Amino acid sequence: MSRKNIRLTEKLEEYIFRNSVRESPAFRKLRDETGTLAQANMQISPEEGQFLGLLAKLSGAKRILEIGTFTGYSSLCFASALPDDGVLLCCDISETWTDIARKYWKETGLEHKIRLRLGSALETLQILLDSDSFPDWASGFAFGRSSIDLVFLDADKENYPHYYPLILELLKPGGLLIVDNVLWDGSVADVSHQEPSTIAIRKLNETIFRDNSVDISMVPIADGISLIRKL
Ligand SMILES: C[S@@+](CC[C@H](N)C(=O)[O-])C[C@H]1O[C@@H](n2cnc3c(N)ncnc32)[C@H](O)[C@@H]1O
């Protein structure tokens, strides 16, 4: 029995890309445009994006919440995986970056499935949990307690531990939480790394591991993602 994952050389990464990634021209264009930004490394990879879309389809999700949209790559992956009556609620604080996302939602014809909420995502989640009647930006789709099929967490790492209990309350039983960057470039396993972001990701990883109310799998794809299914 082996506990080892295959080590990815550049050659193997290229092989995976060439033999599995089916990226449409608009997705590629968004990657190229984002590549010109100083923050381009925040964007998920096309391999990860395709994996996220597949998970959304496999789970049959109709209501998806994305925390951390940036220029929109993951949102395109989720929205294109949703059925026509599905909804993706995107949360971000940046109007500038999500303006780029909006452009591609329009260009890909996915706009009708996507809503954007600008502002602190912690506040947004709290509003969704508190509201008996939904605020304007949430009217027309019922995102509330135990209502969401899939959540993708990819925003400010320092707040990861604070997002977790709120997300669990918003998820339906059987719903799926996908947390990005759980390996944080390997720093989670290196005690010399004591940055607030690393500490917070470690804390969330430990909380999830101890939480018997969920099924879990930590998957070493991209920067590491955890799959968490609410029981
Ligand atoms: C890693 S990027 C998301 C990448 C995106 N999922 C993609 O596929 O390209 C993180 C995003 O979280 C947003 N963010 C940071 N702090 C936030 C907060 N407190 N509330 C909401 N969004 C936040 C940032 O503006 C940024 O766009």
mmCIF file of C-alpha atoms and ligand atoms in Angstrom:
data_model
loop_
_atom_site.group_PDB
_atom_site.id
_atom_site.type_symbol
_atom_site.label_atom_id
_atom_site.label_comp_id
_atom_site.label_asym_id
_atom_site.label_seq_id
_atom_site.Cartn_x
_atom_site.Cartn_y
_atom_site.Cartn_z
ATOM 1 C CA MET A 1 0.000 0.000 0.000
ATOM 2 C CA SER A 2 1.366 3.400 -0.925
ATOM 3 C CA ARG A 3 0.427 6.725 0.662
ATOM 4 C CA LYS A 4 2.307 8.682 -1.948
ATOM 5 C CA ASN A 5 0.818 10.975 -4.545
ATOM 6 C CA ILE A 6 2.559 11.168 -7.879
ATOM 7 C CA ARG A 7 5.066 14.044 -8.072
ATOM 8 C CA LEU A 8 4.138 16.377 -10.868
ATOM 9 C CA THR A 9 6.975 17.374 -13.163
ATOM 10 C CA GLU A 10 6.435 20.180 -15.676
ATOM 11 C CA LYS A 11 6.288 17.522 -18.384
ATOM 12 C CA LEU A 12 3.469 15.695 -16.580
ATOM 13 C CA GLU A 13 1.591 18.923 -15.922
ATOM 14 C CA GLU A 14 1.798 19.713 -19.607
ATOM 15 C CA TYR A 15 0.571 16.191 -20.393
ATOM 16 C CA ILE A 16 -2.458 16.625 -18.097
ATOM 17 C CA PHE A 17 -3.240 19.970 -19.690
ATOM 18 C CA ARG A 18 -2.925 18.681 -23.259
ATOM 19 C CA ASN A 19 -4.884 15.493 -22.588
ATOM 20 C CA SER A 20 -7.706 16.639 -20.344
ATOM 21 C CA VAL A 21 -8.387 20.366 -20.431
ATOM 22 C CA ARG A 22 -11.163 21.408 -22.796
ATOM 23 C CA GLU A 23 -11.172 25.154 -22.542
ATOM 24 C CA SER A 24 -13.475 27.280 -24.642
ATOM 25 C CA PRO A 25 -12.020 30.384 -26.382
ATOM 26 C CA ALA A 26 -13.799 32.831 -24.029
ATOM 27 C CA PHE A 27 -12.342 31.109 -20.945
ATOM 28 C CA ARG A 28 -8.897 31.255 -22.562
ATOM 29 C CA LYS A 29 -9.394 34.924 -23.378
ATOM 30 C CA LEU A 30 -10.236 35.664 -19.745
ATOM 31 C CA ARG A 31 -7.066 33.879 -18.644
ATOM 32 C CA ASP A 32 -5.032 35.926 -21.095
ATOM 33 C CA GLU A 33 -6.609 39.192 -19.922
ATOM 34 C CA THR A 34 -6.128 38.276 -16.245
ATOM 35 C CA GLY A 35 -2.527 37.321 -17.039
ATOM 36 C CA THR A 36 -1.769 41.009 -17.638
ATOM 37 C CA LEU A 37 -2.690 41.893 -14.015
ATOM 38 C CA ALA A 38 -0.180 41.972 -11.162
ATOM 39 C CA GLN A 39 -2.539 39.715 -9.164
ATOM 40 C CA ALA A 40 -2.891 37.095 -11.933
ATOM 41 C CA ASN A 41 -1.684 34.297 -9.639
ATOM 42 C CA MET A 42 -4.956 34.551 -7.683
ATOM 43 C CA GLN A 43 -6.817 33.001 -10.599
ATOM 44 C CA ILE A 44 -7.536 29.272 -10.430
ATOM 45 C CA SER A 45 -5.973 27.066 -13.109
ATOM 46 C CA PRO A 46 -7.999 25.692 -16.033
ATOM 47 C CA GLU A 47 -7.425 22.146 -14.705
ATOM 48 C CA GLU A 48 -8.931 23.127 -11.356
ATOM 49 C CA GLY A 49 -11.754 25.028 -13.046
ATOM 50 C CA GLN A 50 -12.737 22.028 -15.101
ATOM 51 C CA PHE A 51 -12.657 19.874 -11.951
ATOM 52 C CA LEU A 52 -14.933 22.358 -10.149
ATOM 53 C CA GLY A 53 -17.388 22.326 -13.046
ATOM 54 C CA LEU A 54 -17.448 18.541 -13.002
ATOM 55 C CA LEU A 55 -18.110 18.510 -9.246
ATOM 56 C CA ALA A 56 -20.982 20.951 -9.745
ATOM 57 C CA LYS A 57 -22.495 18.706 -12.406
ATOM 58 C CA LEU A 58 -21.956 15.502 -10.392
ATOM 59 C CA SER A 59 -23.603 17.046 -7.346
ATOM 60 C CA GLY A 60 -26.574 18.247 -9.411
ATOM 61 C CA ALA A 61 -26.195 21.682 -7.813
ATOM 62 C CA LYS A 62 -28.771 24.342 -8.659
ATOM 63 C CA ARG A 63 -27.777 26.968 -6.097
ATOM 64 C CA ILE A 64 -24.085 27.762 -5.856
ATOM 65 C CA LEU A 65 -22.387 30.370 -3.674
ATOM 66 C CA GLU A 66 -18.911 31.563 -4.629
ATOM 67 C CA ILE A 67 -16.869 33.470 -2.055
ATOM 68 C CA GLY A 68 -14.030 35.160 -3.972
ATOM 69 C CA THR A 69 -14.738 35.833 -7.661
ATOM 70 C CA PHE A 70 -11.810 38.010 -8.804
ATOM 71 C CA THR A 71 -11.962 38.288 -12.627
ATOM 72 C CA GLY A 72 -14.409 35.421 -12.899
ATOM 73 C CA TYR A 73 -12.682 32.223 -14.045
ATOM 74 C CA SER A 74 -14.213 29.932 -11.405
ATOM 75 C CA SER A 75 -17.580 31.665 -11.819
ATOM 76 C CA LEU A 76 -17.557 30.800 -15.539
ATOM 77 C CA CYS A 77 -16.804 27.166 -14.646
ATOM 78 C CA PHE A 78 -19.674 26.990 -12.152
ATOM 79 C CA ALA A 79 -22.203 28.930 -14.220
ATOM 80 C CA SER A 80 -21.565 26.816 -17.311
ATOM 81 C CA ALA A 81 -22.081 23.664 -15.215
ATOM 82 C CA LEU A 82 -25.411 24.893 -13.829
ATOM 83 C CA PRO A 83 -28.721 23.962 -15.450
ATOM 84 C CA ASP A 84 -30.624 26.845 -17.021
ATOM 85 C CA ASP A 85 -32.729 27.381 -13.880
ATOM 86 C CA GLY A 86 -29.653 27.313 -11.625
ATOM 87 C CA VAL A 87 -28.196 30.367 -9.854
ATOM 88 C CA LEU A 88 -24.658 31.318 -8.882
ATOM 89 C CA LEU A 89 -24.262 34.022 -6.243
ATOM 90 C CA CYS A 90 -20.796 35.586 -6.467
ATOM 91 C CA CYS A 91 -19.303 37.512 -3.526
ATOM 92 C CA ASP A 92 -16.341 39.863 -3.797
ATOM 93 C CA ILE A 93 -15.173 43.249 -2.546
ATOM 94 C CA SER A 94 -13.589 44.468 -5.773
ATOM 95 C CA GLU A 95 -15.665 46.308 -8.345
ATOM 96 C CA THR A 96 -12.650 46.612 -10.652
ATOM 97 C CA TRP A 97 -11.919 42.888 -10.805
ATOM 98 C CA THR A 98 -15.552 41.811 -10.980
ATOM 99 C CA ASP A 99 -16.148 44.301 -13.833
ATOM 100 C CA ILE A 100 -13.873 42.032 -15.855
ATOM 101 C CA ALA A 101 -15.919 39.020 -14.680
ATOM 102 C CA ARG A 102 -19.160 40.751 -15.707
ATOM 103 C CA LYS A 103 -17.802 41.321 -19.196
ATOM 104 C CA TYR A 104 -17.187 37.585 -19.618
ATOM 105 C CA TRP A 105 -20.534 36.574 -18.061
ATOM 106 C CA LYS A 106 -22.126 38.629 -20.839
ATOM 107 C CA GLU A 107 -19.827 37.396 -23.577
ATOM 108 C CA THR A 108 -20.466 33.730 -22.692
ATOM 109 C CA GLY A 109 -24.239 34.192 -22.355
ATOM 110 C CA LEU A 110 -24.121 33.003 -18.735
ATOM 111 C CA GLU A 111 -25.161 36.356 -17.264
ATOM 112 C CA HIS A 112 -28.751 35.254 -16.554
ATOM 113 C CA LYS A 113 -27.561 32.592 -14.088
ATOM 114 C CA ILE A 114 -25.241 34.880 -12.097
ATOM 115 C CA ARG A 115 -25.800 37.477 -9.344
ATOM 116 C CA LEU A 116 -22.991 39.546 -7.838
ATOM 117 C CA ARG A 117 -22.893 40.838 -4.287
ATOM 118 C CA LEU A 118 -20.141 43.388 -3.655
ATOM 119 C CA GLY A 119 -19.030 43.818 -0.040
ATOM 120 C CA SER A 120 -17.522 41.854 2.790
ATOM 121 C CA ALA A 121 -18.473 38.213 2.205
ATOM 122 C CA LEU A 122 -18.751 37.596 5.966
ATOM 123 C CA GLU A 123 -21.445 40.273 6.055
ATOM 124 C CA THR A 124 -23.156 38.832 2.984
ATOM 125 C CA LEU A 125 -23.320 35.350 4.530
ATOM 126 C CA GLN A 126 -24.692 36.810 7.758
ATOM 127 C CA ILE A 127 -27.378 38.708 5.815
ATOM 128 C CA LEU A 128 -28.373 35.518 3.989
ATOM 129 C CA LEU A 129 -28.687 33.728 7.331
ATOM 130 C CA ASP A 130 -30.570 36.527 9.079
ATOM 131 C CA SER A 131 -33.022 37.551 6.387
ATOM 132 C CA ASP A 132 -36.626 36.459 6.716
ATOM 133 C CA SER A 133 -37.394 38.485 3.622
ATOM 134 C CA PHE A 134 -34.537 38.687 1.160
ATOM 135 C CA PRO A 135 -32.894 42.063 0.413
ATOM 136 C CA ASP A 136 -33.161 43.519 -3.123
ATOM 137 C CA TRP A 137 -29.954 41.971 -4.366
ATOM 138 C CA ALA A 138 -31.172 38.532 -3.264
ATOM 139 C CA SER A 139 -34.735 38.753 -4.512
ATOM 140 C CA GLY A 140 -35.737 36.205 -7.102
ATOM 141 C CA PHE A 141 -33.604 33.448 -5.637
ATOM 142 C CA ALA A 142 -33.918 31.962 -2.183
ATOM 143 C CA PHE A 143 -30.436 31.700 -0.704
ATOM 144 C CA GLY A 144 -30.996 31.209 3.012
ATOM 145 C CA ARG A 145 -30.416 28.737 5.822
ATOM 146 C CA SER A 146 -29.964 25.111 4.602
ATOM 147 C CA SER A 147 -30.698 26.161 1.011
ATOM 148 C CA ILE A 148 -27.407 26.061 -0.875
ATOM 149 C CA ASP A 149 -26.152 23.012 -2.788
ATOM 150 C CA LEU A 150 -22.529 24.005 -3.284
ATOM 151 C CA VAL A 151 -20.201 26.648 -1.819
ATOM 152 C CA PHE A 152 -16.763 27.518 -3.203
ATOM 153 C CA LEU A 153 -14.533 29.315 -0.685
ATOM 154 C CA ASP A 154 -11.636 31.204 -2.308
ATOM 155 C CA ALA A 155 -11.443 34.640 -0.640
ATOM 156 C CA ASP A 156 -9.425 36.211 2.209
ATOM 157 C CA LYS A 157 -7.570 33.330 3.852
ATOM 158 C CA GLU A 158 -7.346 35.033 7.273
ATOM 159 C CA ASN A 159 -11.130 34.726 7.544
ATOM 160 C CA TYR A 160 -11.407 31.079 6.464
ATOM 161 C CA PRO A 161 -12.133 29.852 10.036
ATOM 162 C CA HIS A 162 -14.877 32.492 10.392
ATOM 163 C CA TYR A 163 -16.562 31.540 7.109
ATOM 164 C CA TYR A 164 -16.820 27.850 7.999
ATOM 165 C CA PRO A 165 -19.678 27.850 10.578
ATOM 166 C CA LEU A 166 -21.724 30.294 8.475
ATOM 167 C CA ILE A 167 -21.274 28.182 5.344
ATOM 168 C CA LEU A 168 -22.337 25.034 7.192
ATOM 169 C CA GLU A 169 -25.557 26.755 8.218
ATOM 170 C CA LEU A 170 -26.246 27.870 4.645
ATOM 171 C CA LEU A 171 -25.543 24.476 3.076
ATOM 172 C CA LYS A 172 -28.306 21.935 2.595
ATOM 173 C CA PRO A 173 -27.773 18.539 4.228
ATOM 174 C CA GLY A 174 -25.801 16.656 1.568
ATOM 175 C CA GLY A 175 -24.454 19.977 0.225
ATOM 176 C CA LEU A 176 -20.834 20.373 -0.779
ATOM 177 C CA LEU A 177 -18.257 22.917 0.384
ATOM 178 C CA ILE A 178 -15.100 23.233 -1.710
ATOM 179 C CA VAL A 179 -12.252 25.115 -0.014
ATOM 180 C CA ASP A 180 -9.385 26.337 -2.187
ATOM 181 C CA ASN A 181 -5.682 26.727 -1.271
ATOM 182 C CA VAL A 182 -5.790 24.332 1.702
ATOM 183 C CA LEU A 183 -2.096 23.447 1.160
ATOM 184 C CA TRP A 184 -1.069 27.117 0.686
ATOM 185 C CA ASP A 185 2.000 26.322 -1.399
ATOM 186 C CA GLY A 186 3.066 23.723 1.168
ATOM 187 C CA SER A 187 3.376 26.210 4.030
ATOM 188 C CA VAL A 188 0.640 24.540 6.143
ATOM 189 C CA ALA A 189 3.036 21.635 6.775
ATOM 190 C CA ASP A 190 6.050 23.828 7.567
ATOM 191 C CA VAL A 191 6.104 25.190 11.146
ATOM 192 C CA SER A 192 8.516 27.965 10.187
ATOM 193 C CA HIS A 193 5.555 29.568 8.361
ATOM 194 C CA GLN A 194 3.587 31.590 10.899
ATOM 195 C CA GLU A 195 1.903 34.171 8.630
ATOM 196 C CA PRO A 196 -1.724 34.986 9.547
ATOM 197 C CA SER A 197 -2.960 33.380 6.299
ATOM 198 C CA THR A 198 -1.087 30.113 6.927
ATOM 199 C CA ILE A 199 -2.225 29.990 10.560
ATOM 200 C CA ALA A 200 -5.847 30.535 9.503
ATOM 201 C CA ILE A 201 -5.774 27.842 6.806
ATOM 202 C CA ARG A 202 -4.154 25.375 9.249
ATOM 203 C CA LYS A 203 -6.850 26.213 11.792
ATOM 204 C CA LEU A 204 -9.653 25.586 9.296
ATOM 205 C CA ASN A 205 -8.063 22.319 8.118
ATOM 206 C CA GLU A 206 -7.896 21.118 11.742
ATOM 207 C CA THR A 207 -11.467 22.227 12.492
ATOM 208 C CA ILE A 208 -12.791 20.374 9.461
ATOM 209 C CA PHE A 209 -10.803 17.244 10.334
ATOM 210 C CA ARG A 210 -12.317 17.180 13.844
ATOM 211 C CA ASP A 211 -15.853 17.989 12.665
ATOM 212 C CA ASN A 212 -17.957 14.816 12.713
ATOM 213 C CA SER A 213 -20.867 16.594 11.038
ATOM 214 C CA VAL A 214 -19.140 16.399 7.633
ATOM 215 C CA ASP A 215 -17.484 13.917 5.245
ATOM 216 C CA ILE A 216 -14.110 15.128 4.012
ATOM 217 C CA SER A 217 -11.397 14.650 1.441
ATOM 218 C CA MET A 218 -8.297 16.819 0.990
ATOM 219 C CA VAL A 219 -7.280 16.638 -2.650
ATOM 220 C CA PRO A 220 -3.749 17.633 -3.789
ATOM 221 C CA ILE A 221 -4.864 19.313 -7.018
ATOM 222 C CA ALA A 222 -3.574 22.828 -7.789
ATOM 223 C CA ASP A 223 -2.834 24.466 -4.377
ATOM 224 C CA GLY A 224 -4.904 21.805 -2.591
ATOM 225 C CA ILE A 225 -8.665 21.751 -2.272
ATOM 226 C CA SER A 226 -10.818 20.220 0.444
ATOM 227 C CA LEU A 227 -14.157 18.660 -0.366
ATOM 228 C CA ILE A 228 -16.543 18.801 2.581
ATOM 229 C CA ARG A 229 -19.995 17.231 2.461
ATOM 230 C CA LYS A 230 -22.479 18.306 5.120
ATOM 231 C CA LEU A 231 -24.157 15.250 6.668
HETATM 232 C C1 LIG B 1 -8.043 34.160 -4.948
HETATM 233 S S1 LIG B 1 -9.114 35.415 -5.543
HETATM 234 C C2 LIG B 1 -10.461 34.486 -6.218
HETATM 235 C C3 LIG B 1 -10.089 33.794 -7.519
HETATM 236 C C4 LIG B 1 -11.276 33.348 -8.331
HETATM 237 N N1 LIG B 1 -12.010 32.308 -7.641
HETATM 238 C C5 LIG B 1 -10.871 32.914 -9.732
HETATM 239 O O1 LIG B 1 -11.256 31.822 -10.157
HETATM 240 O O2 LIG B 1 -10.169 33.662 -10.407
HETATM 241 C C6 LIG B 1 -9.769 36.073 -4.040
HETATM 242 C C7 LIG B 1 -10.844 37.134 -4.213
HETATM 243 O O3 LIG B 1 -11.426 37.354 -2.915
HETATM 244 C C8 LIG B 1 -11.798 38.706 -2.827
HETATM 245 N N2 LIG B 1 -11.918 39.063 -1.395
HETATM 246 C C9 LIG B 1 -10.911 39.336 -0.530
HETATM 247 N N3 LIG B 1 -11.413 39.639 0.686
HETATM 248 C C10 LIG B 1 -12.760 39.539 0.584
HETATM 249 C C11 LIG B 1 -13.835 39.734 1.483
HETATM 250 N N4 LIG B 1 -13.618 40.080 2.757
HETATM 251 N N5 LIG B 1 -15.091 39.557 1.042
HETATM 252 C C12 LIG B 1 -15.320 39.217 -0.250
HETATM 253 N N6 LIG B 1 -14.341 39.007 -1.157
HETATM 254 C C13 LIG B 1 -13.082 39.184 -0.749
HETATM 255 C C14 LIG B 1 -10.700 39.458 -3.556
HETATM 256 O O4 LIG B 1 -11.175 40.727 -3.999
HETATM 257 C C15 LIG B 1 -10.371 38.478 -4.697
HETATM 258 O O5 LIG B 1 -11.041 38.851 -5.872
#
